[in-house]
Amino acid sequence: MTLSGKRQRGIIDCDVHPYPAHLDEIRHYLREPWKSRYKGGGRGMYDNPVNNGRMDARTPSGGPAGSDPAYLREHHIDLYGIERAILLPRAFCNLYPDPDFATAVAAAFNDWLADNWLDRNNEDSLFKGSITIAHQDPAAAAKEIERWAGHPHFVQVMTDSGARAPFGQRQYYPIYEACAKHGFPLAIHPGTDGVGINIQATPGYPTHFIEWHTLLCTSFMSHLVSFLTEGVFERFPEFRVVLVEGGVSWLPGLMWRLDQNYKALRYEVPWLKKLPSAYLNDHVRFASQPIERPSNDQHLLQIMEMIDAKTILMFASDYPHFDFDSPKYAFPKLPEELHQRIFNENARSFYNL
């Protein structure tokens, strides 16, 4: 089925979250002993104190926001003329200390996503999926990537930014090898930072959710610098990363600092063949939400020029979460070419849509 109307060459939304209507939807795909153990995922002490999901996104029957494909189409896709929606389920499996349990939960979410969103309710190929992995066991994660590599609607691998070590370190290489082999980017999404077995990126634990949420970008900074200085993109030339829900305003200063340090300390990382920032255009993309919106729009436009947004930035709404970025209001008025690149062309090229 071909796209028609305002959805034709419309917006590609790079961060849409589908949810099960009930935990039993996930338990259905789990075997014992995991089936009885599964109680759902969450951030525990850093749960949103207000409501993580938009109240208006709850289904007509009262189900959780993002749990009904038909209503999501009506409430988000059709409203904004979304051409493709990249789905990122929230399994929260990266906080579990038991790697076997974490791997089983990741696999169950992948089965659920394929059965309920990608293989059904998707005749027009609107929904594109993310393969959830548990990075606690990189070898098992690589096998999970292999399991779904031939599926026509999975377009990336995803993991949470919460971890026990920066992602450039070599224990994660089996994941990157599998991603590169099958042409999958790795999407990194916040949510388990400082929760479960994962290290908090800040010096100690924040008191409030607002602190924790504001500082999620520190995890992305750490992982990005690790990817660059450990030489991951030299070791795996076809490997690509997309940073989701980390913002972008911090990127210019971080790259200036890293490039400056590289000029003095390059002997420590001899595997790098160019300035660290020079790897971004070929290997790294950023999903826009939550776009930092200063009171002076010119300041944001200047940052977008600094980061080469026409190449590395892709629109994301984060539907159905509380900090949703509307396609109509998230950005100031953009030049037409830049608008087309951010809202469509960059993602079309990156995901080969």
Short mmCIF file of C-alpha atoms in Angstrom, two decimals:
data_model
loop_
_atom_site.label_atom_id
_atom_site.label_comp_id
_atom_site.label_asym_id
_atom_site.label_seq_id
_atom_site.Cartn_x
_atom_site.Cartn_y
_atom_site.Cartn_z
CA MET A 1 0.00 0.00 0.00
CA THR A 2 1.40 3.40 -0.93
CA LEU A 3 1.21 6.55 1.13
CA SER A 4 -1.21 9.24 0.05
CA GLY A 5 -2.46 12.66 1.09
CA LYS A 6 -0.46 14.79 3.48
CA ARG A 7 1.51 11.75 4.73
CA GLN A 8 3.27 11.42 1.37
CA ARG A 9 6.83 12.70 1.90
CA GLY A 10 5.69 13.85 5.33
CA ILE A 11 7.39 13.84 8.70
CA ILE A 12 9.57 10.94 9.81
CA ASP A 13 9.24 10.79 13.59
CA CYS A 14 12.32 9.12 15.07
CA ASP A 15 11.02 8.55 18.60
CA VAL A 16 7.55 7.10 19.17
CA HIS A 17 6.93 4.84 22.16
CA PRO A 18 4.50 1.90 21.94
CA TYR A 19 3.38 0.32 25.21
CA PRO A 20 1.65 -2.94 26.09
CA ALA A 21 -1.89 -2.50 27.34
CA HIS A 22 -1.11 -4.94 30.15
CA LEU A 23 1.94 -6.78 31.45
CA ASP A 24 0.36 -10.05 30.35
CA GLU A 25 1.04 -9.01 26.76
CA ILE A 26 4.76 -9.34 27.54
CA ARG A 27 4.43 -12.36 29.83
CA HIS A 28 2.83 -14.19 26.91
CA TYR A 29 6.27 -14.30 25.27
CA LEU A 30 8.22 -15.32 28.38
CA ARG A 31 8.95 -18.85 29.53
CA GLU A 32 9.39 -19.92 33.12
CA PRO A 33 11.07 -18.98 35.35
CA TRP A 34 11.03 -15.53 33.73
CA LYS A 35 7.28 -15.43 33.18
CA SER A 36 6.49 -15.57 36.90
CA ARG A 37 9.30 -13.18 37.77
CA TYR A 38 8.36 -10.44 35.34
CA LYS A 39 6.69 -7.52 37.12
CA GLY A 40 7.27 -4.88 34.47
CA GLY A 41 10.03 -2.32 34.19
CA GLY A 42 10.44 1.17 35.53
CA ARG A 43 12.81 3.68 37.03
CA GLY A 44 11.67 3.27 40.63
CA MET A 45 13.08 6.18 42.59
CA TYR A 46 13.27 8.37 39.48
CA ASP A 47 9.75 7.84 38.20
CA ASN A 48 8.07 11.00 36.96
CA PRO A 49 6.16 12.48 39.95
CA VAL A 50 3.51 14.01 37.70
CA ASN A 51 2.72 11.60 34.88
CA ASN A 52 5.13 10.29 32.28
CA GLY A 53 2.43 9.84 29.65
CA ARG A 54 0.15 12.52 28.27
CA MET A 55 -3.33 12.12 29.73
CA ASP A 56 -4.90 12.94 26.36
CA ALA A 57 -2.94 10.07 24.81
CA ARG A 58 -4.72 7.43 26.89
CA THR A 59 -6.81 5.18 24.70
CA PRO A 60 -10.60 5.64 24.41
CA SER A 61 -11.03 2.53 26.57
CA GLY A 62 -8.79 4.00 29.28
CA GLY A 63 -5.69 2.03 28.36
CA PRO A 64 -2.13 3.32 28.74
CA ALA A 65 -0.89 6.01 26.39
CA GLY A 66 0.68 4.48 23.31
CA SER A 67 -0.97 1.07 23.73
CA ASP A 68 -3.46 1.13 20.82
CA PRO A 69 -2.03 1.27 17.27
CA ALA A 70 -5.31 2.54 15.81
CA TYR A 71 -5.65 5.36 18.33
CA LEU A 72 -1.98 6.30 17.97
CA ARG A 73 -2.59 6.70 14.25
CA GLU A 74 -5.60 8.93 14.86
CA HIS A 75 -4.12 10.96 17.71
CA HIS A 76 -0.59 11.46 16.38
CA ILE A 77 0.11 10.07 12.90
CA ASP A 78 -2.87 11.50 11.04
CA LEU A 79 -2.91 14.73 13.05
CA TYR A 80 0.62 15.71 12.01
CA GLY A 81 1.02 13.91 8.69
CA ILE A 82 3.62 11.43 9.92
CA GLU A 83 5.02 9.38 7.02
CA ARG A 84 7.03 6.92 9.13
CA ALA A 85 7.21 6.35 12.89
CA ILE A 86 10.31 4.77 14.41
CA LEU A 87 9.08 2.76 17.40
CA LEU A 88 11.20 2.46 20.56
CA PRO A 89 9.60 0.20 23.20
CA ARG A 90 10.48 0.77 26.85
CA ALA A 91 11.52 -2.59 28.28
CA PHE A 92 13.90 -1.18 30.93
CA CYS A 93 15.73 -4.51 30.79
CA ASN A 94 19.14 -2.88 31.19
CA LEU A 95 18.63 -2.37 34.92
CA TYR A 96 18.38 -6.08 35.80
CA PRO A 97 21.36 -7.74 37.56
CA ASP A 98 20.55 -11.14 36.01
CA PRO A 99 21.72 -11.04 32.37
CA ASP A 100 19.64 -14.09 31.43
CA PHE A 101 16.46 -12.48 32.73
CA ALA A 102 17.33 -9.21 30.99
CA THR A 103 17.95 -11.01 27.70
CA ALA A 104 14.63 -12.88 27.99
CA VAL A 105 12.71 -9.65 28.62
CA ALA A 106 14.39 -7.98 25.64
CA ALA A 107 13.43 -10.91 23.40
CA ALA A 108 9.84 -10.85 24.69
CA PHE A 109 9.51 -7.17 23.84
CA ASN A 110 10.82 -7.83 20.34
CA ASP A 111 8.31 -10.63 19.80
CA TRP A 112 5.52 -8.42 21.13
CA LEU A 113 6.50 -5.48 18.93
CA ALA A 114 6.70 -7.63 15.81
CA ASP A 115 3.38 -9.38 16.44
CA ASN A 116 1.34 -6.35 17.50
CA TRP A 117 2.81 -3.38 15.65
CA LEU A 118 5.04 -4.44 12.75
CA ASP A 119 3.38 -7.55 11.32
CA ARG A 120 -0.16 -6.41 12.11
CA ASN A 121 -1.73 -2.94 12.02
CA ASN A 122 1.02 -1.98 9.58
CA GLU A 123 -0.17 -2.69 6.05
CA ASP A 124 1.21 0.67 4.87
CA SER A 125 4.64 0.09 6.50
CA LEU A 126 4.12 3.17 8.68
CA PHE A 127 5.72 1.61 11.77
CA LYS A 128 9.42 0.78 11.83
CA GLY A 129 10.81 -1.04 14.84
CA SER A 130 13.82 -1.12 17.13
CA ILE A 131 15.40 -4.39 18.29
CA THR A 132 15.65 -4.19 22.07
CA ILE A 133 18.82 -5.70 23.54
CA ALA A 134 20.19 -6.22 27.04
CA HIS A 135 23.77 -4.98 26.95
CA GLN A 136 24.62 -6.87 30.15
CA ASP A 137 25.34 -9.88 27.92
CA PRO A 138 26.80 -8.59 24.64
CA ALA A 139 27.08 -12.07 23.10
CA ALA A 140 23.40 -12.76 23.75
CA ALA A 141 22.54 -9.29 22.47
CA ALA A 142 24.36 -10.05 19.22
CA LYS A 143 22.34 -13.27 18.87
CA GLU A 144 19.12 -11.29 19.36
CA ILE A 145 20.18 -8.92 16.59
CA GLU A 146 20.83 -11.93 14.33
CA ARG A 147 17.37 -13.30 15.14
CA TRP A 148 15.64 -10.24 13.71
CA ALA A 149 18.07 -9.22 11.00
CA GLY A 150 15.85 -10.41 8.14
CA HIS A 151 12.66 -8.72 9.32
CA PRO A 152 11.52 -6.02 6.87
CA HIS A 153 10.36 -3.52 9.51
CA PHE A 154 13.16 -3.52 12.09
CA VAL A 155 15.50 -0.64 11.21
CA GLN A 156 17.73 -0.27 14.28
CA VAL A 157 18.92 -1.79 17.54
CA MET A 158 18.21 0.01 20.80
CA THR A 159 19.53 0.06 24.35
CA ASP A 160 19.25 2.38 27.33
CA SER A 161 22.01 4.84 28.20
CA GLY A 162 22.14 3.47 31.75
CA ALA A 163 25.17 1.19 32.00
CA ARG A 164 28.04 0.04 34.20
CA ALA A 165 30.72 1.16 31.73
CA PRO A 166 31.01 3.67 28.88
CA PHE A 167 29.86 2.19 25.58
CA GLY A 168 33.15 2.58 23.76
CA GLN A 169 34.76 -0.18 25.82
CA ARG A 170 35.60 -3.45 24.16
CA GLN A 171 33.22 -5.72 26.07
CA TYR A 172 30.43 -4.27 23.92
CA TYR A 173 32.13 -5.03 20.60
CA PRO A 174 29.95 -8.09 19.77
CA ILE A 175 26.95 -5.75 19.68
CA TYR A 176 28.64 -3.31 17.32
CA GLU A 177 29.92 -6.07 15.08
CA ALA A 178 26.38 -7.44 14.70
CA CYS A 179 24.95 -3.97 14.07
CA ALA A 180 27.56 -3.22 11.41
CA LYS A 181 27.09 -6.62 9.77
CA HIS A 182 23.38 -6.03 9.23
CA GLY A 183 23.42 -2.28 8.67
CA PHE A 184 21.57 -1.46 11.88
CA PRO A 185 22.31 1.78 13.74
CA LEU A 186 22.40 1.54 17.53
CA ALA A 187 19.87 3.86 19.18
CA ILE A 188 20.75 4.91 22.71
CA HIS A 189 17.83 6.11 24.84
CA PRO A 190 17.78 7.35 28.45
CA GLY A 191 15.77 5.76 31.21
CA THR A 192 17.85 3.44 33.40
CA ASP A 193 20.65 5.85 34.30
CA GLY A 194 21.62 5.38 37.95
CA VAL A 195 18.87 2.78 38.42
CA GLY A 196 19.20 -0.94 39.12
CA ILE A 197 22.77 -2.06 38.42
CA ASN A 198 23.65 1.06 36.44
CA ILE A 199 26.03 3.81 37.47
CA GLN A 200 24.69 7.33 37.92
CA ALA A 201 26.39 9.68 35.47
CA THR A 202 26.38 12.55 37.96
CA PRO A 203 28.67 12.67 41.06
CA GLY A 204 26.22 11.00 43.41
CA TYR A 205 22.46 10.66 43.22
CA PRO A 206 20.18 13.63 42.47
CA THR A 207 17.44 14.41 44.96
CA HIS A 208 14.66 15.16 42.50
CA PHE A 209 13.34 13.86 39.20
CA ILE A 210 13.84 17.30 37.67
CA GLU A 211 17.57 17.05 38.43
CA TRP A 212 17.85 13.51 37.12
CA HIS A 213 15.92 14.33 33.95
CA THR A 214 17.82 17.55 33.25
CA LEU A 215 21.19 15.79 33.60
CA LEU A 216 20.45 12.80 31.37
CA CYS A 217 22.60 14.47 28.74
CA THR A 218 25.68 13.67 30.86
CA SER A 219 25.28 9.98 30.04
CA PHE A 220 25.19 10.80 26.34
CA MET A 221 28.30 12.95 26.65
CA SER A 222 30.14 10.10 28.36
CA HIS A 223 29.13 7.45 25.83
CA LEU A 224 29.89 9.68 22.84
CA VAL A 225 33.37 10.61 24.08
CA SER A 226 33.98 6.93 24.82
CA PHE A 227 32.94 5.85 21.30
CA LEU A 228 35.25 8.45 19.81
CA THR A 229 38.35 8.04 21.98
CA GLU A 230 38.19 4.23 22.08
CA GLY A 231 38.26 4.19 18.28
CA VAL A 232 35.01 2.27 17.82
CA PHE A 233 34.31 3.92 14.46
CA GLU A 234 37.78 3.02 13.21
CA ARG A 235 37.38 -0.59 14.31
CA PHE A 236 33.84 -0.83 12.88
CA PRO A 237 33.73 1.58 9.90
CA GLU A 238 30.11 0.70 9.07
CA PHE A 239 28.84 1.12 12.64
CA ARG A 240 26.49 4.04 13.34
CA VAL A 241 24.86 5.49 16.44
CA VAL A 242 21.78 7.64 17.03
CA LEU A 243 21.41 9.45 20.35
CA VAL A 244 17.74 9.74 21.31
CA GLU A 245 16.27 12.10 23.94
CA GLY A 246 19.60 13.59 24.93
CA GLY A 247 19.20 17.04 23.41
CA VAL A 248 21.83 18.78 21.30
CA SER A 249 22.84 22.11 22.87
CA TRP A 250 25.75 20.52 24.75
CA LEU A 251 27.39 19.13 21.61
CA PRO A 252 29.41 22.12 20.31
CA GLY A 253 31.28 22.79 23.54
CA LEU A 254 31.96 19.11 24.14
CA MET A 255 33.45 18.63 20.68
CA TRP A 256 35.53 21.81 20.93
CA ARG A 257 36.97 20.57 24.20
CA LEU A 258 37.61 17.05 22.92
CA ASP A 259 39.23 18.26 19.70
CA GLN A 260 41.46 20.61 21.66
CA ASN A 261 42.53 17.83 24.01
CA TYR A 262 43.18 15.53 21.07
CA LYS A 263 45.67 17.98 19.59
CA ALA A 264 47.75 17.75 22.75
CA LEU A 265 47.09 14.11 23.69
CA ARG A 266 46.74 12.28 20.39
CA TYR A 267 49.65 9.99 21.28
CA GLU A 268 47.33 8.34 23.84
CA VAL A 269 44.79 7.39 21.15
CA PRO A 270 46.92 6.64 18.08
CA TRP A 271 44.13 4.65 16.43
CA LEU A 272 42.25 7.87 15.64
CA LYS A 273 42.93 9.08 12.09
CA LYS A 274 41.33 12.53 12.40
CA LEU A 275 39.84 14.97 14.89
CA PRO A 276 37.19 13.28 17.07
CA SER A 277 34.49 15.66 15.85
CA ALA A 278 35.23 14.65 12.25
CA TYR A 279 33.67 11.23 12.89
CA LEU A 280 30.21 12.63 13.66
CA ASN A 281 28.84 13.19 10.16
CA ASP A 282 29.58 9.64 9.03
CA HIS A 283 28.68 7.78 12.21
CA VAL A 284 26.43 9.73 14.60
CA ARG A 285 22.93 11.19 14.43
CA PHE A 286 20.84 13.00 17.03
CA ALA A 287 17.08 12.75 17.50
CA SER A 288 15.87 16.26 18.24
CA GLN A 289 13.63 15.79 21.27
CA PRO A 290 13.91 17.38 23.79
CA ILE A 291 15.12 20.29 21.70
CA GLU A 292 16.43 23.00 24.01
CA ARG A 293 14.42 26.13 23.17
CA PRO A 294 16.00 29.37 24.46
CA SER A 295 13.95 32.57 24.70
CA ASN A 296 15.92 33.95 21.75
CA ASP A 297 15.31 31.74 18.70
CA GLN A 298 18.48 33.00 17.08
CA HIS A 299 20.52 31.30 19.77
CA LEU A 300 19.06 27.90 18.87
CA LEU A 301 19.60 28.54 15.17
CA GLN A 302 23.24 29.37 15.90
CA ILE A 303 23.66 26.08 17.79
CA MET A 304 22.07 24.22 14.89
CA GLU A 305 24.62 25.76 12.56
CA MET A 306 27.45 24.81 14.94
CA ILE A 307 26.40 21.14 15.01
CA ASP A 308 25.72 20.92 11.26
CA ALA A 309 22.06 20.14 11.92
CA LYS A 310 21.38 19.83 8.20
CA THR A 311 23.37 16.58 8.35
CA ILE A 312 23.09 15.07 11.83
CA LEU A 313 19.72 16.16 13.29
CA MET A 314 16.48 14.17 12.85
CA PHE A 315 13.05 15.14 14.15
CA ALA A 316 11.62 13.24 17.12
CA SER A 317 8.42 13.89 19.07
CA ASP A 318 8.77 11.46 22.02
CA TYR A 319 5.05 10.68 21.73
CA PRO A 320 3.22 10.00 24.06
CA HIS A 321 5.42 11.37 26.88
CA PHE A 322 4.84 14.46 29.00
CA ASP A 323 7.65 16.42 27.30
CA PHE A 324 6.35 15.70 23.79
CA ASP A 325 7.74 17.97 21.06
CA SER A 326 5.02 18.99 18.62
CA PRO A 327 6.13 19.07 14.98
CA LYS A 328 4.34 22.42 14.74
CA TYR A 329 5.97 24.19 17.67
CA ALA A 330 9.23 22.46 18.63
CA PHE A 331 11.40 24.55 16.31
CA PRO A 332 11.46 28.20 15.32
CA LYS A 333 10.89 29.02 11.66
CA LEU A 334 13.54 27.16 9.68
CA PRO A 335 14.83 27.65 6.14
CA GLU A 336 12.92 25.27 3.86
CA GLU A 337 15.92 23.10 2.98
CA LEU A 338 16.91 22.72 6.63
CA HIS A 339 13.31 21.94 7.59
CA GLN A 340 13.10 19.18 4.98
CA ARG A 341 16.37 17.67 6.08
CA ILE A 342 15.48 17.59 9.78
CA PHE A 343 11.87 16.47 9.38
CA ASN A 344 12.35 13.95 6.57
CA GLU A 345 15.48 13.58 4.49
CA ASN A 346 18.08 12.92 7.19
CA ALA A 347 16.06 10.05 8.67
CA ARG A 348 15.12 8.72 5.23
CA SER A 349 18.79 8.43 4.34
CA PHE A 350 19.97 7.20 7.74
CA TYR A 351 17.38 4.41 7.97
CA ASN A 352 17.30 3.72 4.22
CA LEU A 353 13.53 4.24 4.13
#
